[in-house]
Coordinates of C-alpha atoms in Angstrom, one line a residue:
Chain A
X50 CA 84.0 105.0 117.0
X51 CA 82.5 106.4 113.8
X52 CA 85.5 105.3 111.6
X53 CA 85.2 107.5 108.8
X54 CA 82.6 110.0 107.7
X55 CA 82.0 112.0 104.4
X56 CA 79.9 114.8 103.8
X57 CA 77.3 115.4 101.8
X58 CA 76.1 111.8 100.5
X59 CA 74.8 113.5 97.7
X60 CA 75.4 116.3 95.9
X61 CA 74.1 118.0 92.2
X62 CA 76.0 120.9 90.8
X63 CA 76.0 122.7 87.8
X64 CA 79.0 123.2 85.2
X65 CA 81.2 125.6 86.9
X66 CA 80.0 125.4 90.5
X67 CA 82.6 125.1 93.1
X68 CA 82.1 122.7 96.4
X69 CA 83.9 121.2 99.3
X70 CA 83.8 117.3 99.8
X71 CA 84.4 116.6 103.8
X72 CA 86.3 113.9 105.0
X73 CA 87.2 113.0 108.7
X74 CA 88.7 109.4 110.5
X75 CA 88.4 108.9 114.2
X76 CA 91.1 106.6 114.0
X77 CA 94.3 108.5 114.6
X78 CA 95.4 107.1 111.1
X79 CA 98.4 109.0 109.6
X80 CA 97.6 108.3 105.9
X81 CA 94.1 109.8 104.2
X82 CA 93.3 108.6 100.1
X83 CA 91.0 110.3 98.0
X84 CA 89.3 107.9 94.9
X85 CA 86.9 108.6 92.7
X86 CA 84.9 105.7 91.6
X87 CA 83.6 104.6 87.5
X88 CA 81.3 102.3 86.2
X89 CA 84.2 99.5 85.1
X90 CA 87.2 101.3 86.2
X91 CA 87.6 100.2 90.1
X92 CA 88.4 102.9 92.1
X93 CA 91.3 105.5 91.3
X94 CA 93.5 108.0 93.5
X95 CA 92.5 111.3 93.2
X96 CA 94.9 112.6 96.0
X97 CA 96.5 111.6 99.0
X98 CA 97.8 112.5 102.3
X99 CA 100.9 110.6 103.9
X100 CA 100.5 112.6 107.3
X101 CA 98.9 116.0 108.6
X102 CA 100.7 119.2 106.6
X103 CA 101.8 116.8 103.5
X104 CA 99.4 116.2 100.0
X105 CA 100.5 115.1 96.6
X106 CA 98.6 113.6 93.4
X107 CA 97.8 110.5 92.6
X108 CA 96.7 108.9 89.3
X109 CA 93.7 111.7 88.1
X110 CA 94.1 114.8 89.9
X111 CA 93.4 117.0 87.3
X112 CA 90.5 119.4 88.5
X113 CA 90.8 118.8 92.0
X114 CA 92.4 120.0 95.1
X115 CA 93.2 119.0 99.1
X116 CA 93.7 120.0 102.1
X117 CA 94.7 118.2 105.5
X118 CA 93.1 120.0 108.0
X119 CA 94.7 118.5 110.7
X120 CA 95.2 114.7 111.3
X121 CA 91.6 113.9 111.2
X122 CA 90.1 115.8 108.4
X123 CA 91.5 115.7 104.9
X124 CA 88.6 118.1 102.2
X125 CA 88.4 117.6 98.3
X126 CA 87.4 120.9 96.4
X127 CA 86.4 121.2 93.0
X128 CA 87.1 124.6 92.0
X129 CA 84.9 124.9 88.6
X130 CA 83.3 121.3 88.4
X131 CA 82.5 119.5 84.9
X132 CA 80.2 116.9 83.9
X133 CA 83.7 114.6 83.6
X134 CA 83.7 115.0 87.3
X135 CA 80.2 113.1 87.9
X136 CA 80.8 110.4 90.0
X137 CA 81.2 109.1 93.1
X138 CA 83.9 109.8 95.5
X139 CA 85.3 107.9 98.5
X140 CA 87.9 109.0 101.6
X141 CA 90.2 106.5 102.7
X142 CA 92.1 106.4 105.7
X143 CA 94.7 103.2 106.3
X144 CA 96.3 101.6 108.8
X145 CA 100.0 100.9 109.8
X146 CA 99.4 97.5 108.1
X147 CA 98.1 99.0 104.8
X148 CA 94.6 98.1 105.3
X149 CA 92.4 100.3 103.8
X150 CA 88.9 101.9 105.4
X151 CA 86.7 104.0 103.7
X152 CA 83.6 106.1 104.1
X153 CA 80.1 105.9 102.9
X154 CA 80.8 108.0 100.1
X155 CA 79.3 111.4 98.3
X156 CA 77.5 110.4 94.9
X157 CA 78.4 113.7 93.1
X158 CA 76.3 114.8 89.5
X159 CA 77.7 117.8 87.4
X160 CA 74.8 118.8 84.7
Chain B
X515 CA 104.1 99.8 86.9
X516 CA 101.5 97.9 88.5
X517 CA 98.3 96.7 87.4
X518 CA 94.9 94.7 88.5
X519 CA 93.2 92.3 86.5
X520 CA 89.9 91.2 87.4
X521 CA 88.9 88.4 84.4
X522 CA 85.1 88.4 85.1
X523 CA 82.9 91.4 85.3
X524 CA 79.9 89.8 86.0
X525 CA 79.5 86.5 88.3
X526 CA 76.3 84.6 88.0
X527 CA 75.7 82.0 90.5
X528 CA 73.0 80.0 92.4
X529 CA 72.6 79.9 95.9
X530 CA 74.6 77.4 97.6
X531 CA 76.9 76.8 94.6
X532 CA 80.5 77.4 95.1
X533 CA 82.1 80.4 93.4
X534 CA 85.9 81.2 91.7
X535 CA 86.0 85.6 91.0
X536 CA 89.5 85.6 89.3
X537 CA 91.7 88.4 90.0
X538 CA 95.8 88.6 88.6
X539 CA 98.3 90.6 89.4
X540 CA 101.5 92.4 87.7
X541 CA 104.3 93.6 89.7
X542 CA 107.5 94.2 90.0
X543 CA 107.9 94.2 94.1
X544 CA 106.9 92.9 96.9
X545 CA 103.5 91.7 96.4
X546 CA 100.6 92.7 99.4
X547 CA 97.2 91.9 98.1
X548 CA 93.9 92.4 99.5
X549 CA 90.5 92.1 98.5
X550 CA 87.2 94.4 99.3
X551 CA 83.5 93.9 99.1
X552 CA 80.8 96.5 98.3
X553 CA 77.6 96.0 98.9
X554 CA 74.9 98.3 97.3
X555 CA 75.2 102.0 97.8
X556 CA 78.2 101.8 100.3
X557 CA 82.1 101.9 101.0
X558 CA 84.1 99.3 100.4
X559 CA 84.8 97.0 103.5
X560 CA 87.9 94.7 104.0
X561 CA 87.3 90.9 103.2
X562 CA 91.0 89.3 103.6
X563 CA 94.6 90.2 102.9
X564 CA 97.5 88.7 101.5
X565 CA 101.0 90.4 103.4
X566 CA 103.3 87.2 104.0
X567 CA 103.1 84.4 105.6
X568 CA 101.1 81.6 104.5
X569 CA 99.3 81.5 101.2
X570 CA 96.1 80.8 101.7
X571 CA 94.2 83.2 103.7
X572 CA 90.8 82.9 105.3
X573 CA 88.0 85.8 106.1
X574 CA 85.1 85.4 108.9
X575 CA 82.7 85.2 106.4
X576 CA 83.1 81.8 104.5
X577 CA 85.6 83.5 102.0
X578 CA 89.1 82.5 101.0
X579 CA 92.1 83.7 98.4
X580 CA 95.7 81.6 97.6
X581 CA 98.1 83.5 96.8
X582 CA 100.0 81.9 93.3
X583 CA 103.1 83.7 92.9
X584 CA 104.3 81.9 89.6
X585 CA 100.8 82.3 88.0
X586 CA 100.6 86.0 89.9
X587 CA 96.9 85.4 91.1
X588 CA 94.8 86.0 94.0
X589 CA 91.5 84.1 93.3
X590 CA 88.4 84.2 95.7
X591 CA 87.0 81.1 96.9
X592 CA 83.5 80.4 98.5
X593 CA 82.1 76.7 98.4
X594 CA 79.0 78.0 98.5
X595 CA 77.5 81.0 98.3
X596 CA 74.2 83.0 100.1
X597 CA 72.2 85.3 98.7
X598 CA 73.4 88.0 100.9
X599 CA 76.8 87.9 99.2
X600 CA 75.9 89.5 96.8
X601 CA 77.9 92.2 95.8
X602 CA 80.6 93.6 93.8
X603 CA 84.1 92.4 95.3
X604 CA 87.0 94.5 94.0
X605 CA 90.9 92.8 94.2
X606 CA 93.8 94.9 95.1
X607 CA 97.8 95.6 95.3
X608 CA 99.6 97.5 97.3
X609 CA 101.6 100.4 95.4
X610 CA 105.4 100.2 96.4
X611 CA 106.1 104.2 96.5
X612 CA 105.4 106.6 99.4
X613 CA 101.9 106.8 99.1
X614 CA 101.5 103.1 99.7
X615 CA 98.4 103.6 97.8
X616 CA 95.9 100.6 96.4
X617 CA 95.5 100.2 92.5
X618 CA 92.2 98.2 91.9
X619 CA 90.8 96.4 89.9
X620 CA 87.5 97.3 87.8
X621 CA 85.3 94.7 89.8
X622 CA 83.6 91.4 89.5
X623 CA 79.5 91.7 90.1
X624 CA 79.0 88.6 92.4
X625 CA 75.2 88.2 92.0
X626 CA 73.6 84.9 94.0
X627 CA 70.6 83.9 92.4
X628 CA 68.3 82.1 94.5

């Protein structure tokens, strides 16, 4: 039971590049978050997915979009990233009683 | 709307000293809160969660939280502290809308000095 996985770890782009950010959760969770995470600023939703074929924003979703795969993957692309967009990201996945668990995380830099 | 405070961004403290990381709340709804630890280059992990029930709630680790609904807090307790707590412990409420997402707060640094 891997709980849930995120790929890469770490990742540097250039202004402009475009890249995938994997997510998947052995857990047969319905609900999948993404957050991005700022020095000082807790972590905040980017997107998330109340069950397989449904997405919607959250709080900044501005420069990002999802898909849900299926039940167990849910991907974040940046289609033209920005140095705004440096920082680190973390997949969610929660349970029926609203606990939270996340993955490792990807530490993303945009130069 | 819903908010997070956490008072303290940075938490000092020696080893074997007991420790208060502040955290209030504002809501409108039902209130479910929860708190998560980070430790250094990692996700967060669940520490202990307020749904109903009683007030004060316990984790495995040595931690506690009281719920305080007419001063809307959710402090952390330890009475006293190792140095492999630290970390950076993040409070949290439970959103009310479909999404029944979390909105955080910015963190309190927990660093145990030994």
């Amino acid at each position: 039971n891997a709980g849930v996985t995120q790929t890469p770890k770490f990742q540097v782009l250039k202004t402009g590049q475009s890249m995938t950010l994997q997510c998947a959760q052995d857990m047969n969770h319905n609900s999948m978050y993404w957050y991005r995470q700022d020095p000082g600023m807790g972590l905040r939703l980017i997107y998330y997915s109340a069950s397989e074929g449904t997405t919607d924003k959250g709080e900044v979703p501005n420069g990002y979009n999802v898909s849900r795969l299926n039940k167990r993957e849910f991907s974040l692309r940046l289609e033209s990233a920005a140095p705004s967009q440096t920082s680190v990201y973390f997949c969610a996945s929660r349970t029926r009683d609203y606990e939270q668990y996340f993955g490792p995380g990807t530490r993303l830099t945009v130069t | 709307a819903q908010s997070v405070t956490q008072l303290d961004s940075q938490v000092p403290v020696f080893e074997e000293a007991p420790v208060e990381l502040r955290c209030n709340y504002s809501s409108s709804v039902s209130v479910y809160l929860f708190w998560y630890v980070q430790y250094p280059n990692q996700g967060l992990q669940l520490l202990l969660k307020y749904l109903s029930g009683s007030t004060l709630v316990e984790s495995i680790n040595g931690f506690e939280a009281e719920f305080n609904k007419s001063q809307t807090s959710f402090h952390l307790r330890k009475p006293s502290v190792h140095i492999s707590d630290t970390a950076e412990y993040f409070c949290a409420l439970l959103g009310s809308g479909s999404a029944r997402q979390l909105t955080f707060g910015s963190g309190t640094q927990l660093t145990v000095l030994p």
